[in-house]
CSV table of C-alpha atoms in Angstrom, one decimal:
chain,number,residue,atom,x,y,z
A,1,UNK,CA,-9.5,22.9,19.2
A,2,UNK,CA,-6.0,22.2,18.7
A,3,UNK,CA,-4.2,20.8,16.3
A,4,UNK,CA,-3.9,17.2,17.8
A,5,UNK,CA,-8.3,17.2,18.1
A,6,UNK,CA,-10.7,15.4,16.1
A,7,UNK,CA,-11.1,18.4,14.0
A,8,UNK,CA,-7.8,19.7,13.9
A,9,UNK,CA,-6.5,16.5,12.6
A,10,UNK,CA,-8.5,17.0,9.2
A,11,UNK,CA,-8.2,20.6,9.1
A,12,UNK,CA,-6.6,21.7,5.7
A,13,UNK,CA,-3.2,23.0,7.5
A,14,UNK,CA,-2.6,19.8,9.7
A,15,UNK,CA,-3.4,17.7,6.5
A,16,UNK,CA,-0.7,19.9,4.3
A,17,UNK,CA,1.7,20.1,7.4
A,18,UNK,CA,1.4,15.9,7.7
A,19,UNK,CA,1.7,15.7,3.8
A,20,UNK,CA,5.0,17.7,4.2
A,21,UNK,CA,6.4,15.9,6.6
A,22,UNK,CA,4.9,12.2,4.9
A,23,UNK,CA,6.1,13.0,1.1
A,24,UNK,CA,9.7,11.8,1.7
A,25,UNK,CA,8.5,8.8,2.8
A,26,UNK,CA,5.8,8.7,0.0
A,27,UNK,CA,8.6,8.9,-2.7
A,28,UNK,CA,10.6,6.4,-0.8
A,29,UNK,CA,8.0,4.0,-0.7
A,30,UNK,CA,7.2,4.0,-4.6
A,31,UNK,CA,11.2,3.7,-5.2
A,32,UNK,CA,10.9,1.0,-3.5
A,33,UNK,CA,7.9,-0.7,-5.1
A,34,UNK,CA,9.6,-0.3,-8.2
A,35,UNK,CA,12.7,-1.4,-7.5
A,36,UNK,CA,11.2,-4.7,-6.5
A,37,UNK,CA,9.4,-5.1,-9.9
A,38,UNK,CA,12.5,-4.6,-11.6
A,39,UNK,CA,14.0,-7.3,-9.3
A,40,UNK,CA,11.0,-9.4,-9.7
A,41,UNK,CA,11.2,-9.6,-13.7
A,42,UNK,CA,14.8,-10.5,-13.6
A,43,UNK,CA,16.3,-13.6,-14.7
A,44,UNK,CA,17.6,-14.5,-11.5
A,45,UNK,CA,14.6,-13.5,-9.5
A,46,UNK,CA,13.3,-16.0,-6.5
A,47,UNK,CA,10.7,-18.0,-8.8
A,48,UNK,CA,9.9,-20.4,-6.5
A,49,UNK,CA,8.8,-18.3,-3.9
A,50,UNK,CA,7.1,-15.8,-6.3
A,51,UNK,CA,5.2,-18.8,-7.7
A,52,UNK,CA,3.8,-19.5,-4.3
A,53,UNK,CA,2.4,-15.8,-4.1
A,54,UNK,CA,0.7,-15.9,-7.2
A,55,UNK,CA,-0.7,-19.4,-5.9
A,56,UNK,CA,-1.8,-17.5,-2.8
A,57,UNK,CA,-3.5,-14.7,-5.0
A,58,UNK,CA,-5.3,-17.4,-6.8
A,59,UNK,CA,-6.7,-18.9,-4.0
A,60,UNK,CA,-8.5,-15.7,-3.5
A,61,UNK,CA,-10.2,-16.1,-7.1
A,62,UNK,CA,-11.1,-19.1,-6.7
A,63,UNK,CA,-12.8,-18.7,-3.2
A,64,UNK,CA,-14.8,-16.1,-4.7
A,65,UNK,CA,-16.0,-17.9,-8.1
A,66,UNK,CA,-17.1,-20.8,-5.8
A,67,UNK,CA,-19.6,-18.4,-4.0
A,68,UNK,CA,-23.0,-17.6,-5.0
A,69,UNK,CA,-22.1,-13.9,-5.8
A,70,UNK,CA,-18.6,-13.9,-7.3
A,71,UNK,CA,-18.1,-10.4,-8.0
A,72,UNK,CA,-19.4,-9.5,-4.3
A,73,UNK,CA,-17.3,-12.1,-2.9
A,74,UNK,CA,-14.3,-11.1,-4.5
A,75,UNK,CA,-15.0,-7.3,-3.8
A,76,UNK,CA,-15.2,-8.5,0.0
A,77,UNK,CA,-12.4,-10.2,-0.2
A,78,UNK,CA,-10.0,-7.5,-2.1
A,79,UNK,CA,-11.1,-4.9,0.4
A,80,UNK,CA,-10.8,-6.8,3.7
A,81,UNK,CA,-7.2,-8.1,2.7
A,82,UNK,CA,-6.4,-5.0,1.6
A,83,UNK,CA,-7.3,-2.7,4.3
A,84,UNK,CA,-6.2,-4.9,6.9
A,85,UNK,CA,-2.8,-5.1,5.2
A,86,UNK,CA,-2.2,-1.3,5.2
A,87,UNK,CA,-3.8,-1.3,8.6
A,88,UNK,CA,-1.1,-3.5,10.0
A,89,UNK,CA,1.7,-2.0,7.9
A,90,UNK,CA,0.9,1.3,9.2
A,91,UNK,CA,0.9,0.2,13.0
A,92,UNK,CA,3.6,-2.7,12.6
A,93,UNK,CA,6.2,0.1,11.3
A,94,UNK,CA,6.9,1.1,14.4
A,95,UNK,CA,9.3,-1.5,14.7
A,96,UNK,CA,11.9,0.2,12.8
A,97,UNK,CA,9.8,0.4,9.7
A,98,UNK,CA,10.9,-2.9,8.7
A,99,UNK,CA,7.6,-4.3,7.6
A,100,UNK,CA,6.8,-1.5,5.1
A,101,UNK,CA,9.7,-1.9,3.4
A,102,UNK,CA,9.5,-6.0,3.1
A,103,UNK,CA,5.7,-5.6,1.9
A,104,UNK,CA,6.9,-2.8,-0.9
A,105,UNK,CA,9.8,-4.5,-2.3
A,106,UNK,CA,8.1,-8.0,-2.0
A,107,UNK,CA,4.5,-6.6,-3.8
A,108,UNK,CA,6.9,-5.1,-6.3
A,109,UNK,CA,8.8,-8.4,-6.9
A,110,UNK,CA,5.7,-9.9,-7.2
A,111,UNK,CA,4.1,-7.4,-9.8
A,112,UNK,CA,7.5,-7.7,-11.8
A,113,UNK,CA,7.4,-11.3,-11.9
A,114,UNK,CA,3.8,-11.5,-13.0
A,115,UNK,CA,4.5,-9.1,-15.8
A,116,UNK,CA,7.3,-10.9,-17.2
A,117,UNK,CA,5.5,-14.6,-16.7
A,118,UNK,CA,2.6,-13.4,-18.9
A,119,UNK,CA,4.4,-11.5,-21.4
A,120,UNK,CA,6.5,-14.9,-21.8
A,121,UNK,CA,3.4,-16.6,-22.3
A,122,UNK,CA,2.5,-14.5,-25.2
A,123,UNK,CA,0.4,-11.9,-23.8
A,124,UNK,CA,0.2,-8.2,-24.7
A,125,UNK,CA,2.0,-6.8,-21.3
A,126,UNK,CA,0.5,-3.6,-22.6
A,127,UNK,CA,-2.8,-4.7,-22.4
A,128,UNK,CA,-2.4,-6.3,-18.9
A,129,UNK,CA,-1.0,-3.0,-17.6
A,130,UNK,CA,-4.0,-1.0,-18.8
A,131,UNK,CA,-6.6,-3.6,-18.1
A,132,UNK,CA,-5.7,-5.5,-15.6
A,133,UNK,CA,-3.6,-3.3,-12.8
A,134,UNK,CA,-4.5,0.7,-14.0
A,135,UNK,CA,-8.4,0.9,-13.3
A,136,UNK,CA,-7.9,-0.3,-9.5
A,137,UNK,CA,-4.2,0.3,-9.5
A,138,UNK,CA,-4.5,4.1,-10.3
A,139,UNK,CA,-6.0,4.3,-6.2
A,140,UNK,CA,-4.8,1.1,-4.6
A,141,UNK,CA,-1.4,1.9,-5.0
A,142,UNK,CA,-1.1,5.4,-3.7
A,143,UNK,CA,-2.9,4.3,-1.0
A,144,UNK,CA,-0.4,1.8,-0.1
A,145,UNK,CA,2.2,3.8,-0.7
A,146,UNK,CA,1.1,6.2,1.8
A,147,UNK,CA,0.2,3.4,4.4
A,148,UNK,CA,3.8,2.4,3.9
A,149,UNK,CA,5.1,5.6,4.2
A,150,UNK,CA,3.3,6.6,7.6
A,151,UNK,CA,4.9,3.0,8.7
A,152,UNK,CA,8.4,3.8,7.8
A,153,UNK,CA,7.9,7.2,9.6
A,154,UNK,CA,6.4,5.7,12.7
A,155,UNK,CA,9.6,3.6,12.9
A,156,UNK,CA,12.2,6.3,12.4
A,157,UNK,CA,10.3,8.5,14.8
A,158,UNK,CA,10.1,6.0,17.4
A,159,UNK,CA,13.9,5.3,17.1
A,160,UNK,CA,14.7,8.7,17.6
A,161,UNK,CA,12.4,9.7,20.0
A,162,UNK,CA,14.0,6.9,22.3
A,163,UNK,CA,17.7,8.4,21.3
A,164,UNK,CA,16.4,11.7,21.9
A,165,UNK,CA,15.0,11.0,25.0
A,166,UNK,CA,18.2,9.4,26.3
A,167,UNK,CA,20.5,12.4,25.7
A,168,UNK,CA,17.8,14.8,26.8
A,169,UNK,CA,16.6,16.5,23.7
A,170,UNK,CA,13.8,19.4,24.3
A,171,UNK,CA,10.2,17.4,23.2
A,172,UNK,CA,12.2,14.1,21.8
A,173,UNK,CA,8.8,12.6,20.9
A,174,UNK,CA,6.8,15.4,19.1
A,175,UNK,CA,7.7,14.2,15.6
A,176,UNK,CA,6.7,10.7,16.5
A,177,UNK,CA,3.1,12.5,17.9
A,178,UNK,CA,3.1,14.8,14.5
A,179,UNK,CA,3.3,11.3,12.8
A,180,UNK,CA,0.0,9.7,14.9
A,181,UNK,CA,-1.9,12.6,14.5
A,182,UNK,CA,-1.4,12.8,10.8
A,183,UNK,CA,-2.0,8.9,10.7
A,184,UNK,CA,-5.4,9.3,11.6
A,185,UNK,CA,-6.6,11.2,8.6
A,186,UNK,CA,-4.2,9.1,6.2
A,187,UNK,CA,-5.9,5.7,7.8
A,188,UNK,CA,-9.2,7.5,6.7
A,189,UNK,CA,-8.2,8.1,3.2
A,190,UNK,CA,-6.4,4.8,3.1
A,191,UNK,CA,-9.3,2.6,3.9
A,192,UNK,CA,-11.8,4.6,1.4
A,193,UNK,CA,-9.3,4.4,-1.2
A,194,UNK,CA,-9.0,0.9,-1.2
A,195,UNK,CA,-12.4,0.1,-0.9
A,196,UNK,CA,-13.3,2.0,-4.1
A,197,UNK,CA,-10.0,0.2,-5.6
A,198,UNK,CA,-11.6,-3.3,-4.5
A,199,UNK,CA,-14.9,-2.2,-6.1
A,200,UNK,CA,-13.3,-1.1,-9.3
A,201,UNK,CA,-11.1,-4.2,-9.5
A,202,UNK,CA,-14.0,-6.4,-8.9
A,203,UNK,CA,-16.3,-5.3,-11.5
A,204,UNK,CA,-14.9,-2.9,-14.0
A,205,UNK,CA,-11.1,-4.6,-14.4
A,206,UNK,CA,-13.1,-8.2,-13.8
A,207,UNK,CA,-15.2,-7.4,-17.0
A,208,UNK,CA,-11.9,-5.9,-18.7
A,209,UNK,CA,-10.0,-9.3,-18.2
A,210,UNK,CA,-12.8,-11.5,-18.4
């Protein structure tokens, strides 16, 4: 089967080729997120909007706490929320790659604002990072970065495809096709990783932070 087939997509050669193409966008996604973290932790951050986002996150925890099985409910809510967002950000990225950029910066800002807020309340920021973020974040963040990287590349290759078609370039849509083929195994990886991260967050992280 050729490189666009189901088996070909998951072959070692295809995966390495896909990673080589997506790696710059993956690095760019990391930079955007941490730039957002710095912005969110700055004195001039949009505190009203960020507080509203944190309140929205707290609703998830409160909803889970009211269920008969809080940990199972928390796992399902986190996993569903993160997987759906990852799928959306990959697919909607086709429209210029705007949504992935917004998502990365916004989530980075929320993270930065939360860390500074907790620090100002007297909590140990180092312990918050080690106990409250790293256990699940070491899986969740790379998965989100990868999903956003594909979303951004989808947008750019789609725009290039239109432009190259307009000027009569040979095989104008090949980069977009390559991205689409690579997104299939990437989506499988992202989904599995986010589910594992949600399991850790709803059990181990929950226990550490309790």
